[in-house]
mmCIF file of C-alpha atoms and ligand atoms in Angstrom:
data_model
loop_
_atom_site.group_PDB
_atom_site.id
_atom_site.type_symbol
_atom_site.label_atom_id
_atom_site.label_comp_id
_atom_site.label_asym_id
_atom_site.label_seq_id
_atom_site.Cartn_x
_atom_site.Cartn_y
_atom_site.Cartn_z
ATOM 1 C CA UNK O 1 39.977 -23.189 4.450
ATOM 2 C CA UNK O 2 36.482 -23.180 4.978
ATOM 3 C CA UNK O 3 33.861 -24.003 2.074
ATOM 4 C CA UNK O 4 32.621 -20.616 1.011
ATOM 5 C CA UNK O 5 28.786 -20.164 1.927
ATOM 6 C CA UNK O 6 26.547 -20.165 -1.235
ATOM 7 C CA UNK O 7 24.772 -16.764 -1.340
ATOM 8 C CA UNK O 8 21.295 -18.577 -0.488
ATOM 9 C CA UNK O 9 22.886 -19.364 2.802
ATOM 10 C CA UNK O 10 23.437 -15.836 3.812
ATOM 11 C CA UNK O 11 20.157 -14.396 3.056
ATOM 12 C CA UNK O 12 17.203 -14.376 5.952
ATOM 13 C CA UNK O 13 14.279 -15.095 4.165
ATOM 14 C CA UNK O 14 10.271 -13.252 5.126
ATOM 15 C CA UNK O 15 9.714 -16.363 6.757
ATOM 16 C CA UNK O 16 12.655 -16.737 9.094
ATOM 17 C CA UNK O 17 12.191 -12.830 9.508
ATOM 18 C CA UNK O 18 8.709 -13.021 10.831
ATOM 19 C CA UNK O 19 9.954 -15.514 13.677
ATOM 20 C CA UNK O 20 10.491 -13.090 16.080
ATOM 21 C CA UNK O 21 7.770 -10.392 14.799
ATOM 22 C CA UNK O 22 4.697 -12.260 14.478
ATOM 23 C CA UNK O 23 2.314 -14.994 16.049
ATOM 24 C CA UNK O 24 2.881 -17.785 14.202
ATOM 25 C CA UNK O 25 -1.037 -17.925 12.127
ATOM 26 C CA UNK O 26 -0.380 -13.952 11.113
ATOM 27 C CA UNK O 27 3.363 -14.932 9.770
ATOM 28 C CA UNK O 28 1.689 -17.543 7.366
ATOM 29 C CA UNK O 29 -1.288 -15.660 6.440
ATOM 30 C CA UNK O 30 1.388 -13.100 5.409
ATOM 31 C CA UNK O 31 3.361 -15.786 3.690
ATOM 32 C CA UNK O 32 0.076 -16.756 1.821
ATOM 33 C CA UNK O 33 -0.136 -13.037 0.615
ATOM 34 C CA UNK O 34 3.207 -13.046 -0.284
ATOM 35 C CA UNK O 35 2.787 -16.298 -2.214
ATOM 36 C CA UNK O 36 -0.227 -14.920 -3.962
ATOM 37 C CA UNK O 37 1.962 -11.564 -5.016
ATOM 38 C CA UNK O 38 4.473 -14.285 -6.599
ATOM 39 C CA UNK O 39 1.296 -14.977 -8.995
ATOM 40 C CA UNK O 40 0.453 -11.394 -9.531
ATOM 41 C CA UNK O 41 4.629 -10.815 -10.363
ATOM 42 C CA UNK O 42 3.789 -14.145 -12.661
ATOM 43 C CA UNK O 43 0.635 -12.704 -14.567
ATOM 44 C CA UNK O 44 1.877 -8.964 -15.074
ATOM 45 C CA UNK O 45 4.735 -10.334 -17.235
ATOM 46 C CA UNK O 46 2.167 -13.075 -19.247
ATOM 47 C CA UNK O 47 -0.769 -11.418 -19.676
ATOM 48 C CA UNK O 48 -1.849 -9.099 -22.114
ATOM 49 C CA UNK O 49 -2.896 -5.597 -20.211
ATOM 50 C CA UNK O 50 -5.736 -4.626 -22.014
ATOM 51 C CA UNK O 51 -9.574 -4.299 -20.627
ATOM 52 C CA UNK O 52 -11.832 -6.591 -18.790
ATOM 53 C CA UNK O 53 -14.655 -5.004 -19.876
ATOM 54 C CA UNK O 54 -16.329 -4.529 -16.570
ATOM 55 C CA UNK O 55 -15.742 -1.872 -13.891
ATOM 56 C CA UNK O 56 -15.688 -2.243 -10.078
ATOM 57 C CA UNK O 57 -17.937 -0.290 -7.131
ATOM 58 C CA UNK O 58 -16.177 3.117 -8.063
ATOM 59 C CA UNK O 59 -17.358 2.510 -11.891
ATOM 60 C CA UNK O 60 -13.325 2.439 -12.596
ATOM 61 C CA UNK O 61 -12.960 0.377 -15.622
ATOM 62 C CA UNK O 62 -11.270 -2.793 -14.787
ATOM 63 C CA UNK O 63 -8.279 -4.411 -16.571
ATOM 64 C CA UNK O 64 -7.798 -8.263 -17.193
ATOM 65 C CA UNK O 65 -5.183 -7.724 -14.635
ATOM 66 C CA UNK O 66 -7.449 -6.438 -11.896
ATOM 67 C CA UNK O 67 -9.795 -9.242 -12.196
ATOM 68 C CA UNK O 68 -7.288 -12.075 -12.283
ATOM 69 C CA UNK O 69 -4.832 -10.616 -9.265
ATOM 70 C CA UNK O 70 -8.379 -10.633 -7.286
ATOM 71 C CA UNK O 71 -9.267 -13.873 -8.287
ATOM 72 C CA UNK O 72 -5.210 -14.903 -6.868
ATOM 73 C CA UNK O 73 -5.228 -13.033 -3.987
ATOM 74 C CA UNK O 74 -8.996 -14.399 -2.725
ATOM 75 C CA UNK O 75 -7.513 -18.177 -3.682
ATOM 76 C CA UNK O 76 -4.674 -17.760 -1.382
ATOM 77 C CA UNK O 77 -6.801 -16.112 1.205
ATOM 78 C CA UNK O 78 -9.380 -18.786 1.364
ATOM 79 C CA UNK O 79 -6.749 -21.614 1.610
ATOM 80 C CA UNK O 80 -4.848 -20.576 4.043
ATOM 81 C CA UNK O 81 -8.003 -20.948 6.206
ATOM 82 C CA UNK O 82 -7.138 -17.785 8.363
ATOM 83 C CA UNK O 83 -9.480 -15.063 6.882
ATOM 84 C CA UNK O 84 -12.976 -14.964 7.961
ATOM 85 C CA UNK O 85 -13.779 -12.263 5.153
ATOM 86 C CA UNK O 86 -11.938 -9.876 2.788
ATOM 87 C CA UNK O 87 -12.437 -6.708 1.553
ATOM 88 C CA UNK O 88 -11.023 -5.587 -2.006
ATOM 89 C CA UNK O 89 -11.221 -2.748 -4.225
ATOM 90 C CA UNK O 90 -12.563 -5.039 -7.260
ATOM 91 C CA UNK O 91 -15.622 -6.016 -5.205
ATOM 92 C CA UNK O 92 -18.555 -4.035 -3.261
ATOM 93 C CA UNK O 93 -19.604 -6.188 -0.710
ATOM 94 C CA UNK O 94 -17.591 -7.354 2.237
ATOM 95 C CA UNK O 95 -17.015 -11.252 1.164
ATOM 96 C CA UNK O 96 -16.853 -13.925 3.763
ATOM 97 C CA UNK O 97 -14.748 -17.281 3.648
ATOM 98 C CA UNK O 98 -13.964 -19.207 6.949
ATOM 99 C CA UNK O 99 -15.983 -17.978 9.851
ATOM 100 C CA UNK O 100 -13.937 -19.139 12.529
ATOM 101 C CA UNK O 101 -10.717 -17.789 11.315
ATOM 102 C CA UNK O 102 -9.300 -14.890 13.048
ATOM 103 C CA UNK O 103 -8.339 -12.172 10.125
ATOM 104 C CA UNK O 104 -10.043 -10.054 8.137
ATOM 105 C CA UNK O 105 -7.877 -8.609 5.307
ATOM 106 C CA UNK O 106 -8.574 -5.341 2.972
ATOM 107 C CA UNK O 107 -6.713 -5.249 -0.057
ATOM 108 C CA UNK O 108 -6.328 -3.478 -3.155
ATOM 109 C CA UNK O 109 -5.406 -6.036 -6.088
ATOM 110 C CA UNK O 110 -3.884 -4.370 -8.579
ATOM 111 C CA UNK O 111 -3.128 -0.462 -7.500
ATOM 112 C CA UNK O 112 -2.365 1.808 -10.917
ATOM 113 C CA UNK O 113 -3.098 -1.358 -12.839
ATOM 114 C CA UNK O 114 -4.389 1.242 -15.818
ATOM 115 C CA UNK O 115 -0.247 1.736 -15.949
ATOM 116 C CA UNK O 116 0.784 -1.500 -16.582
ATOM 117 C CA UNK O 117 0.531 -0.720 -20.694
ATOM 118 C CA UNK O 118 2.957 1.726 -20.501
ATOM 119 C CA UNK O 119 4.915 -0.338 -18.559
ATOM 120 C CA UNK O 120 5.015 1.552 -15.050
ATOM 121 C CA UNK O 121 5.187 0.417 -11.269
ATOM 122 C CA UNK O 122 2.296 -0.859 -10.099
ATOM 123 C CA UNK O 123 1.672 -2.737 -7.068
ATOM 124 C CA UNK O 124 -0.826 -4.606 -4.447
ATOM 125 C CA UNK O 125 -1.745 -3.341 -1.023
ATOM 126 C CA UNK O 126 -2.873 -5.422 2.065
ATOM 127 C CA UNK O 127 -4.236 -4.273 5.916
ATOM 128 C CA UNK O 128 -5.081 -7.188 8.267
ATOM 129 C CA UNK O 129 -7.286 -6.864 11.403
ATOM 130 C CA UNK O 130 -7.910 -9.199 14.046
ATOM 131 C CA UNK O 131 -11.927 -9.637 13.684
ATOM 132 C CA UNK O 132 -13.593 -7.016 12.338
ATOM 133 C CA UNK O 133 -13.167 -4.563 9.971
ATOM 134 C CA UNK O 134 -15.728 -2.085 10.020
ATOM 135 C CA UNK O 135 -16.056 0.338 13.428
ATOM 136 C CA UNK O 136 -12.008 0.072 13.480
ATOM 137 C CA UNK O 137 -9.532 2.890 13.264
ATOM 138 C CA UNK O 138 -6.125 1.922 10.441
ATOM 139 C CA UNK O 139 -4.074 2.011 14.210
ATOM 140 C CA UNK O 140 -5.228 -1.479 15.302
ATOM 141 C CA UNK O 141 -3.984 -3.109 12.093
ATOM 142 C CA UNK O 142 -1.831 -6.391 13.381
ATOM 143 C CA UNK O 143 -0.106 -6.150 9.646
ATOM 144 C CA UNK O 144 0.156 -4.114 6.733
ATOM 145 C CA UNK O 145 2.435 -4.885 3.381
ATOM 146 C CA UNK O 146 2.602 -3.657 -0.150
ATOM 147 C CA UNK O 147 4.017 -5.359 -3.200
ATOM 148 C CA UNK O 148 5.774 -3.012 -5.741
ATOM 149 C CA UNK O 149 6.125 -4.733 -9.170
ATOM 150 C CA UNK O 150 8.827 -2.672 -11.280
ATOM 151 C CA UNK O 151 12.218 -3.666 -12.186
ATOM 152 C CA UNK O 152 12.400 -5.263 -9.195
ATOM 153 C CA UNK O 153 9.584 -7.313 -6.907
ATOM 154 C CA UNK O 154 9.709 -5.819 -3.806
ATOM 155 C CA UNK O 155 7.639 -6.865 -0.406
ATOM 156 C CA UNK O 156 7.475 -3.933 2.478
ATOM 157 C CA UNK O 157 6.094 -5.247 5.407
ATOM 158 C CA UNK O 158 5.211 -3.679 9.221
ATOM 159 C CA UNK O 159 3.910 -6.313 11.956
ATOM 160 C CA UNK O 160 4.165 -3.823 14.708
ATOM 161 C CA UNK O 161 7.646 -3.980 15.061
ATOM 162 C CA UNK O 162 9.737 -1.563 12.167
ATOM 163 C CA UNK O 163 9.052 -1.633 8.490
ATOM 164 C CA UNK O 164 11.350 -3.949 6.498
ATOM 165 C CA UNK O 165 12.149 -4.509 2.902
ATOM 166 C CA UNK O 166 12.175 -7.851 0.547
ATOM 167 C CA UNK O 167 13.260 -8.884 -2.429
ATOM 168 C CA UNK O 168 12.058 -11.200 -4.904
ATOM 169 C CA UNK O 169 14.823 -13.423 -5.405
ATOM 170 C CA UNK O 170 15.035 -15.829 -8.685
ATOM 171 C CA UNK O 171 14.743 -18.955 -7.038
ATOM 172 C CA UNK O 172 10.867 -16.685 -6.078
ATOM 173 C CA UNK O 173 11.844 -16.359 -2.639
ATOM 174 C CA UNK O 174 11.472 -13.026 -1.110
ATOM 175 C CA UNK O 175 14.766 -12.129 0.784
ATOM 176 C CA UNK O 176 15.176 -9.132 3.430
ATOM 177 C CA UNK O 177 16.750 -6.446 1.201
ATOM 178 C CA UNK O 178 16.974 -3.402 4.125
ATOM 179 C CA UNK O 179 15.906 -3.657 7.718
ATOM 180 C CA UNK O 180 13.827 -0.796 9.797
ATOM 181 C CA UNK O 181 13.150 1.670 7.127
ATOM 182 C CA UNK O 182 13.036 5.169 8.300
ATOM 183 C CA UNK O 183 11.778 8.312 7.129
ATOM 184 C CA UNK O 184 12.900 11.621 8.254
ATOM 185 C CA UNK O 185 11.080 15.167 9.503
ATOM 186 C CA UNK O 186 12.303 17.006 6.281
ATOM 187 C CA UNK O 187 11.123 16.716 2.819
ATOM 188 C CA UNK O 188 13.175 17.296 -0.396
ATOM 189 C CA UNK O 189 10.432 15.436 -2.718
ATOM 190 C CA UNK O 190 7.154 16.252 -3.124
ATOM 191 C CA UNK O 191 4.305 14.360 -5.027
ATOM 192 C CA UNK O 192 1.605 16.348 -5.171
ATOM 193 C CA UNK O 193 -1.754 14.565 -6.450
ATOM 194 C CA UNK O 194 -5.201 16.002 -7.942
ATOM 195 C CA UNK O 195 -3.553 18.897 -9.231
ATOM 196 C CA UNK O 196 -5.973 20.086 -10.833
ATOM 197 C CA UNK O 197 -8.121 20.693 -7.493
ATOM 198 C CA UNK O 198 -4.962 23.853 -7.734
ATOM 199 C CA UNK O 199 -7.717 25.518 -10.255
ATOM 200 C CA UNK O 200 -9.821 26.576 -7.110
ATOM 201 C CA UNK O 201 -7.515 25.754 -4.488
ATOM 202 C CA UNK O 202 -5.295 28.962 -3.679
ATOM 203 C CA UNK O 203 -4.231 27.213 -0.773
ATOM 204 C CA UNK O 204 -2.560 24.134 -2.118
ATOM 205 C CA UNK O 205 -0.875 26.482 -5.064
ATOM 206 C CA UNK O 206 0.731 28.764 -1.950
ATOM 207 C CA UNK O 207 2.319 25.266 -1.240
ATOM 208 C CA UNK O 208 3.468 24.414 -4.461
ATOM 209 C CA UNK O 209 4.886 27.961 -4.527
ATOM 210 C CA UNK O 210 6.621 26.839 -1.138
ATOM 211 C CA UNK O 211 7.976 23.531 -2.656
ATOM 212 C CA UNK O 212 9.487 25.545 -5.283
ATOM 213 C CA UNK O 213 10.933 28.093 -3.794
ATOM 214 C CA UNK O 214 12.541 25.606 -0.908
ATOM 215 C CA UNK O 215 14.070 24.028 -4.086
ATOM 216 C CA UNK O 216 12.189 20.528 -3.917
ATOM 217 C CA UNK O 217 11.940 17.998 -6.287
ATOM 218 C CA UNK O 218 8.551 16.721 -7.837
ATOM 219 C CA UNK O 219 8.146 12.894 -8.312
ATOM 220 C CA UNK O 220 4.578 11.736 -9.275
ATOM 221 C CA UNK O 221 4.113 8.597 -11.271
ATOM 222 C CA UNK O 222 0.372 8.165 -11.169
ATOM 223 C CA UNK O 223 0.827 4.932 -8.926
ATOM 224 C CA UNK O 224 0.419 5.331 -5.341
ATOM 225 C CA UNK O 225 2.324 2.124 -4.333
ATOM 226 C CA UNK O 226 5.239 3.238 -6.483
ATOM 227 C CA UNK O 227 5.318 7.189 -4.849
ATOM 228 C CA UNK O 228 4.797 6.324 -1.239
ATOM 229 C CA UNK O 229 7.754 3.333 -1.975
ATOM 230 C CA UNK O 230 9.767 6.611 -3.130
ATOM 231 C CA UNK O 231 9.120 8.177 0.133
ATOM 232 C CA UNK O 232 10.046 4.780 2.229
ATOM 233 C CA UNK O 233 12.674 4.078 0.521
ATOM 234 C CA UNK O 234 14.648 7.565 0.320
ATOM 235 C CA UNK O 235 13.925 7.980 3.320
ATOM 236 C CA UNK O 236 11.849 11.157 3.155
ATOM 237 C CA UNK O 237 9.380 13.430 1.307
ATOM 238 C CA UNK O 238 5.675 14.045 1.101
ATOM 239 C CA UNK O 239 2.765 12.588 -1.116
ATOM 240 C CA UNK O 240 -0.614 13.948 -0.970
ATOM 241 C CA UNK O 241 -4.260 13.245 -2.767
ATOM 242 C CA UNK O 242 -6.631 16.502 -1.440
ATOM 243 C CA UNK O 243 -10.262 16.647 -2.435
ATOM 244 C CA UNK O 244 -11.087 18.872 -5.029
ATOM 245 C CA UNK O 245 -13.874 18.945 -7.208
ATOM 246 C CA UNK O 246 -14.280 15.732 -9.114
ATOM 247 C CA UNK O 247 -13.278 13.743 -5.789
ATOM 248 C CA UNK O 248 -14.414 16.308 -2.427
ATOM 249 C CA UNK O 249 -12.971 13.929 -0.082
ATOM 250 C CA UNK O 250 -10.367 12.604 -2.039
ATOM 251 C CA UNK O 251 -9.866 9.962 -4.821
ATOM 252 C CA UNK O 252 -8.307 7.404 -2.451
ATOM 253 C CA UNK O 253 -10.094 4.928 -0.172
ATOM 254 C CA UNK O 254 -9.191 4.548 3.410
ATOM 255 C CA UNK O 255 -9.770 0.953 4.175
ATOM 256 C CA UNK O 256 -7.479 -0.627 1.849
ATOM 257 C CA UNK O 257 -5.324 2.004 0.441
ATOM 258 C CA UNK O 258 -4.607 4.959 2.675
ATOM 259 C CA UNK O 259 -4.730 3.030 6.272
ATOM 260 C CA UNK O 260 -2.208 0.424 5.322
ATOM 261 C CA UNK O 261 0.492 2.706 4.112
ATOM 262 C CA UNK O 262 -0.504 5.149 7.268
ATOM 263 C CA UNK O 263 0.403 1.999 9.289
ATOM 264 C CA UNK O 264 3.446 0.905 7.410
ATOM 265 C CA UNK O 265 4.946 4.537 7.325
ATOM 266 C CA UNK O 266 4.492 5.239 11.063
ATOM 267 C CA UNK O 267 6.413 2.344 11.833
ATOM 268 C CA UNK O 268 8.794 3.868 9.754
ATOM 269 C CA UNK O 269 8.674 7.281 11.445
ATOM 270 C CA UNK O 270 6.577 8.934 9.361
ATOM 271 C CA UNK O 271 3.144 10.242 9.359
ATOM 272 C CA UNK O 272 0.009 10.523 7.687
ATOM 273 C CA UNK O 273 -3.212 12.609 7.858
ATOM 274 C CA UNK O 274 -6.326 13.720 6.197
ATOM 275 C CA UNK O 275 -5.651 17.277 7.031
ATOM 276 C CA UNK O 276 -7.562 17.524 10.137
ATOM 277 C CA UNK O 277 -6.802 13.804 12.052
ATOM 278 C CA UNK O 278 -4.123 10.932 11.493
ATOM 279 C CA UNK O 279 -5.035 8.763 9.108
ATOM 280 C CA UNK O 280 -4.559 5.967 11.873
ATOM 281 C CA UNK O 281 -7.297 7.242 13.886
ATOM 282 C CA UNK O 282 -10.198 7.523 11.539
ATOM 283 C CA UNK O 283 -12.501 5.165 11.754
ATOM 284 C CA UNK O 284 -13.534 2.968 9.206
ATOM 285 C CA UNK O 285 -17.317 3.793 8.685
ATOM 286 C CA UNK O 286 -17.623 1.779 5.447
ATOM 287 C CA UNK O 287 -15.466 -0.387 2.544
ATOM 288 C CA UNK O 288 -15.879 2.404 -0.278
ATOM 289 C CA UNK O 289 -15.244 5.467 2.398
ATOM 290 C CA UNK O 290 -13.030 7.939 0.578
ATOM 291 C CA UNK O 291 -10.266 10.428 2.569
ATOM 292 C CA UNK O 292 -8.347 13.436 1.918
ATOM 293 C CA UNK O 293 -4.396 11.716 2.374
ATOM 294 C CA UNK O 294 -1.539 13.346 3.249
ATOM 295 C CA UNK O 295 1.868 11.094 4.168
ATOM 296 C CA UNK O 296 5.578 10.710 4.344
ATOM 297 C CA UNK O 297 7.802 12.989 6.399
ATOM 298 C CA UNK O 298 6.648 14.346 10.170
ATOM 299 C CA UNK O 299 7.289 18.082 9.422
ATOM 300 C CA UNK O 300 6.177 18.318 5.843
ATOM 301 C CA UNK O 301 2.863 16.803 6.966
ATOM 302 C CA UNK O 302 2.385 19.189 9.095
ATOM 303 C CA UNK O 303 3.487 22.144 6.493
ATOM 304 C CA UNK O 304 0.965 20.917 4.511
ATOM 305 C CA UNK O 305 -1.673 20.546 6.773
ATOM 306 C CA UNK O 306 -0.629 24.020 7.748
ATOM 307 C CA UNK O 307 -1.302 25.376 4.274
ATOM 308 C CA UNK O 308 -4.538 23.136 3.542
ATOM 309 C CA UNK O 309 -5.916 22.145 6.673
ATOM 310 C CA UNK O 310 -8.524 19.548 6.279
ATOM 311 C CA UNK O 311 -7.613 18.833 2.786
HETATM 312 P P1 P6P Y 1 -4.672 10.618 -10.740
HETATM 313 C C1 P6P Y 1 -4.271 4.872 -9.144
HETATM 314 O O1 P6P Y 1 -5.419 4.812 -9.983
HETATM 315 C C2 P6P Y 1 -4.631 5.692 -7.914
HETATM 316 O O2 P6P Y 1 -5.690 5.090 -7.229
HETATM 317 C C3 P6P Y 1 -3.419 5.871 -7.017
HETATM 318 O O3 P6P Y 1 -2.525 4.813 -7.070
HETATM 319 C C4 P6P Y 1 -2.789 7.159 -7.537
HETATM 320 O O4 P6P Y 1 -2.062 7.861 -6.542
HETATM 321 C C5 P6P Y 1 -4.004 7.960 -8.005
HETATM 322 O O5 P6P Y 1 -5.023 7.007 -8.335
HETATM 323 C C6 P6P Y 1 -3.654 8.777 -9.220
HETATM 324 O O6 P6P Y 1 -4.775 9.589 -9.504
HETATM 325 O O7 P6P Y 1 -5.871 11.527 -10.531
HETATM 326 O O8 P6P Y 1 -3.347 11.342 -10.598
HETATM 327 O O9 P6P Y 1 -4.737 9.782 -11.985
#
């Protein structure tokens, strides 16, 4: 009788993964983030959530845990000597560390870190570029990932070639979970953000009329990461952030929140848009640019674009 296989034997770790999807300099950068999110994982349980007492470009109060998952994430980008500069949503300028290297990577640290005292998903969100950022359209991405920190650690990850699941094991390894994610054309969830631009907008209460009458589900949680993993991970449904009077173009920010979840969800089957173009098309004019951002599945996009147009 053959020696049974101990489960570590079985699983296919991100690395071994990544073989076959990625040049070898993007798999390690990617293993660098994904070392870095370890940390993050780390400092969510150990530190105490409460205020840093300073705020970032959008004058968003930041949390102790916002500084120090910037201060981890920039660590492991400048040592694995493959990022020329970075982008994050904790800092306004564009910040430079090895000039030759060939990435740039936008991030944003610590996404619905103001939930981590009431003990919600939160999670970190990552784009990389060959060269430059700035000019580019969320399409010519060479990677995109997100880290979802809940009950479970869990890694999504797109190099081009299918989105794909991980998770954190307890030896800290991150372990493929589910292959090729897919989301399909019809929605039963919707989570609808900036409700209250609904005050002024009869357009976006028609829809929520629609959702209700088709019988839909509503799952918001206040944490982006955690409502678009919803999406990925079911398989469907819709998640939208319109403009609306405090935020006209929308609260989100395209570099490093909205294009790297319009790249991982395409490569899922999904789509994404701002209302009037994909989100994978718009060009990146600058780091704090703000869109209108509607993703998840095909058809519902369109319904709601339908209903809002350029939202
Ligand atoms: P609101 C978190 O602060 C965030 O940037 C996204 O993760 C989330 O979708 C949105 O803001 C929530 O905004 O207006 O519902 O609090």
């Amino acid at each position: 009788m053959d020696a049974p296989m101990p489960p570590s034997a079985s699983r296919i770790s991100l690395n071994k993964h990544l073989f076959e999807r990625a040049p070898d300099r993007l798999r390690h950068l990617i293993l660098d983030i994904a070392r870095a999110a370890k940390y993050i994982h780390y400092a969510i349980r150990t530190t105490e959530a409460g205020l840093a007492g300073s705020r970032n470009q959008f004058g968003e109060e930041q949390v102790k845990l916002d500084v120090l998952s910037n201060a981890i994430i920039e660590q492991h980008l400048r040592e694995s000597r493959l990022v020329a500069r970075y982008i994050s949503e904790e800092q306004k300028d564009v910040v430079e560390l090895s000039p030759e290297a060939p990435y740039s990577v936008v991030f944003d640290p610590l996404d619905g870190s103001s939930l981590v005292d009431v003990n919600f998903a939160i999670g970190s969100i990552f784009g990389v570029y060959e060269g430059e950022v700035i000019g580019k359209k969320p399409r010519e991405q060479v990677a995109a990932l997100y880290v979802i920190y809940g009950p479970r650690t869990v890694l999504v990850c797109s190099s081009g070639h299918g989105t794909h699941e991980f998770i954190l094991n307890d030896v800290g390894e991150f372990i493929l979970l589910r292959e090729h994610l897919g989301i399909g054309d019809a929605a039963k969830v919707f989570a609808p953000g900036n409700l209250h631009a609904m005050v002024e907008d009869a357009p976006y209460r028609s829809l929520l009329e629609a959702w209700l009458q088709d019988n839909m589900s509503l799952r918001y949680s206040g944490c982006m990461v955690a409502d678009v993993h919803h999406i990925l991970s079911k398989g469907q449904g819709v998640f939208l952030y319109p403009g609306g009077p405090t935020y006209p173009e929308g609260k989100l920010r395209h570099v490093f929140e909205c294009g790297p979840f319009a790249y991982l969800v395409d490569q899922a089957g999904g789509s994404s848009s701002d209302g009037a173009q994909s989100i994978l098309e718009k060009e990146i004019t600058a780091i704090d640019q703000r869109t209108p951002f509607i993703i998840g599945s095909k058809k519902e996009v369109e319904r709601v674009c339908s209903f809002l147009g350029r939202v």
